[in-house]
Amino acid sequence: MKQYLVERPNGNVIVTILSNKSDHTYSYVNLTKGHICPCRFASEEEALHDMDQKIKSGEILRYILLN
């Protein structure tokens, strides 16, 4: 399981991207807060692209692959 440190203006979190068994989409799982994001992506790559867009919008500062 790949984990990412996501640096945000309001605090850092550890996030992973996991497959949803019900519909085979992917979602962010915030391991720091124990929260599953309701957003759905067709692939892990699409989820990472979404994080890249969040960097451009300023919602997050950056993300770093931890393992």
Short mmCIF file of C-alpha atoms in Angstrom, two decimals:
data_model
loop_
_atom_site.label_atom_id
_atom_site.label_comp_id
_atom_site.label_asym_id
_atom_site.label_seq_id
_atom_site.Cartn_x
_atom_site.Cartn_y
_atom_site.Cartn_z
CA MET A 1 0.00 0.00 0.00
CA LYS A 2 1.49 3.33 -1.07
CA GLN A 3 1.23 6.11 1.46
CA TYR A 4 1.64 9.81 0.83
CA LEU A 5 2.42 12.69 3.14
CA VAL A 6 0.09 15.46 2.02
CA GLU A 7 1.20 18.90 3.14
CA ARG A 8 -1.76 21.27 3.42
CA PRO A 9 -1.94 24.89 4.56
CA ASN A 10 -3.96 23.78 7.61
CA GLY A 11 -1.89 20.72 8.58
CA ASN A 12 -0.31 17.58 7.19
CA VAL A 13 -1.97 14.18 6.80
CA ILE A 14 -1.01 10.68 5.66
CA VAL A 15 -3.14 9.47 2.76
CA THR A 16 -3.39 6.29 0.73
CA ILE A 17 -5.43 5.54 -2.39
CA LEU A 18 -7.45 2.34 -2.20
CA SER A 19 -9.85 0.46 -4.45
CA ASN A 20 -13.55 0.43 -3.58
CA LYS A 21 -14.79 -3.17 -3.69
CA SER A 22 -18.35 -2.12 -4.55
CA ASP A 23 -17.61 -0.39 -7.87
CA HIS A 24 -13.86 -0.85 -8.49
CA THR A 25 -13.16 2.89 -8.33
CA TYR A 26 -10.47 4.46 -6.15
CA SER A 27 -10.76 6.86 -3.22
CA TYR A 28 -8.44 8.72 -0.89
CA VAL A 29 -8.22 7.28 2.60
CA ASN A 30 -6.97 9.78 5.16
CA LEU A 31 -5.09 7.55 7.59
CA THR A 32 -4.40 10.43 9.98
CA LYS A 33 -8.08 11.24 10.54
CA GLY A 34 -9.60 7.85 9.71
CA HIS A 35 -11.71 9.29 6.89
CA ILE A 36 -12.60 7.92 3.45
CA CYS A 37 -13.12 10.68 0.91
CA PRO A 38 -16.40 10.37 -1.02
CA CYS A 39 -14.63 11.29 -4.28
CA ARG A 40 -14.20 8.46 -6.79
CA PHE A 41 -11.54 7.99 -9.47
CA ALA A 42 -11.17 5.48 -12.30
CA SER A 43 -7.53 4.75 -11.36
CA GLU A 44 -4.78 5.57 -8.88
CA GLU A 45 -3.17 7.72 -11.57
CA GLU A 46 -6.37 9.76 -11.90
CA ALA A 47 -6.38 10.30 -8.12
CA LEU A 48 -2.76 11.53 -8.25
CA HIS A 49 -3.67 13.85 -11.12
CA ASP A 50 -6.43 15.25 -8.90
CA MET A 51 -3.84 15.96 -6.20
CA ASP A 52 -1.71 17.74 -8.81
CA GLN A 53 -4.73 19.92 -9.59
CA LYS A 54 -5.19 20.63 -5.87
CA ILE A 55 -1.58 21.86 -5.78
CA LYS A 56 -2.31 24.25 -8.64
CA SER A 57 -5.40 25.55 -6.85
CA GLY A 58 -3.52 25.94 -3.55
CA GLU A 59 -5.66 23.44 -1.65
CA ILE A 60 -2.55 21.38 -0.90
CA LEU A 61 1.10 22.44 -0.96
CA ARG A 62 2.63 19.15 -2.09
CA TYR A 63 2.54 15.39 -1.58
CA ILE A 64 5.43 13.02 -1.02
CA LEU A 65 5.44 9.24 -1.54
CA LEU A 66 6.46 7.67 1.78
CA ASN A 67 6.85 4.03 0.70
#
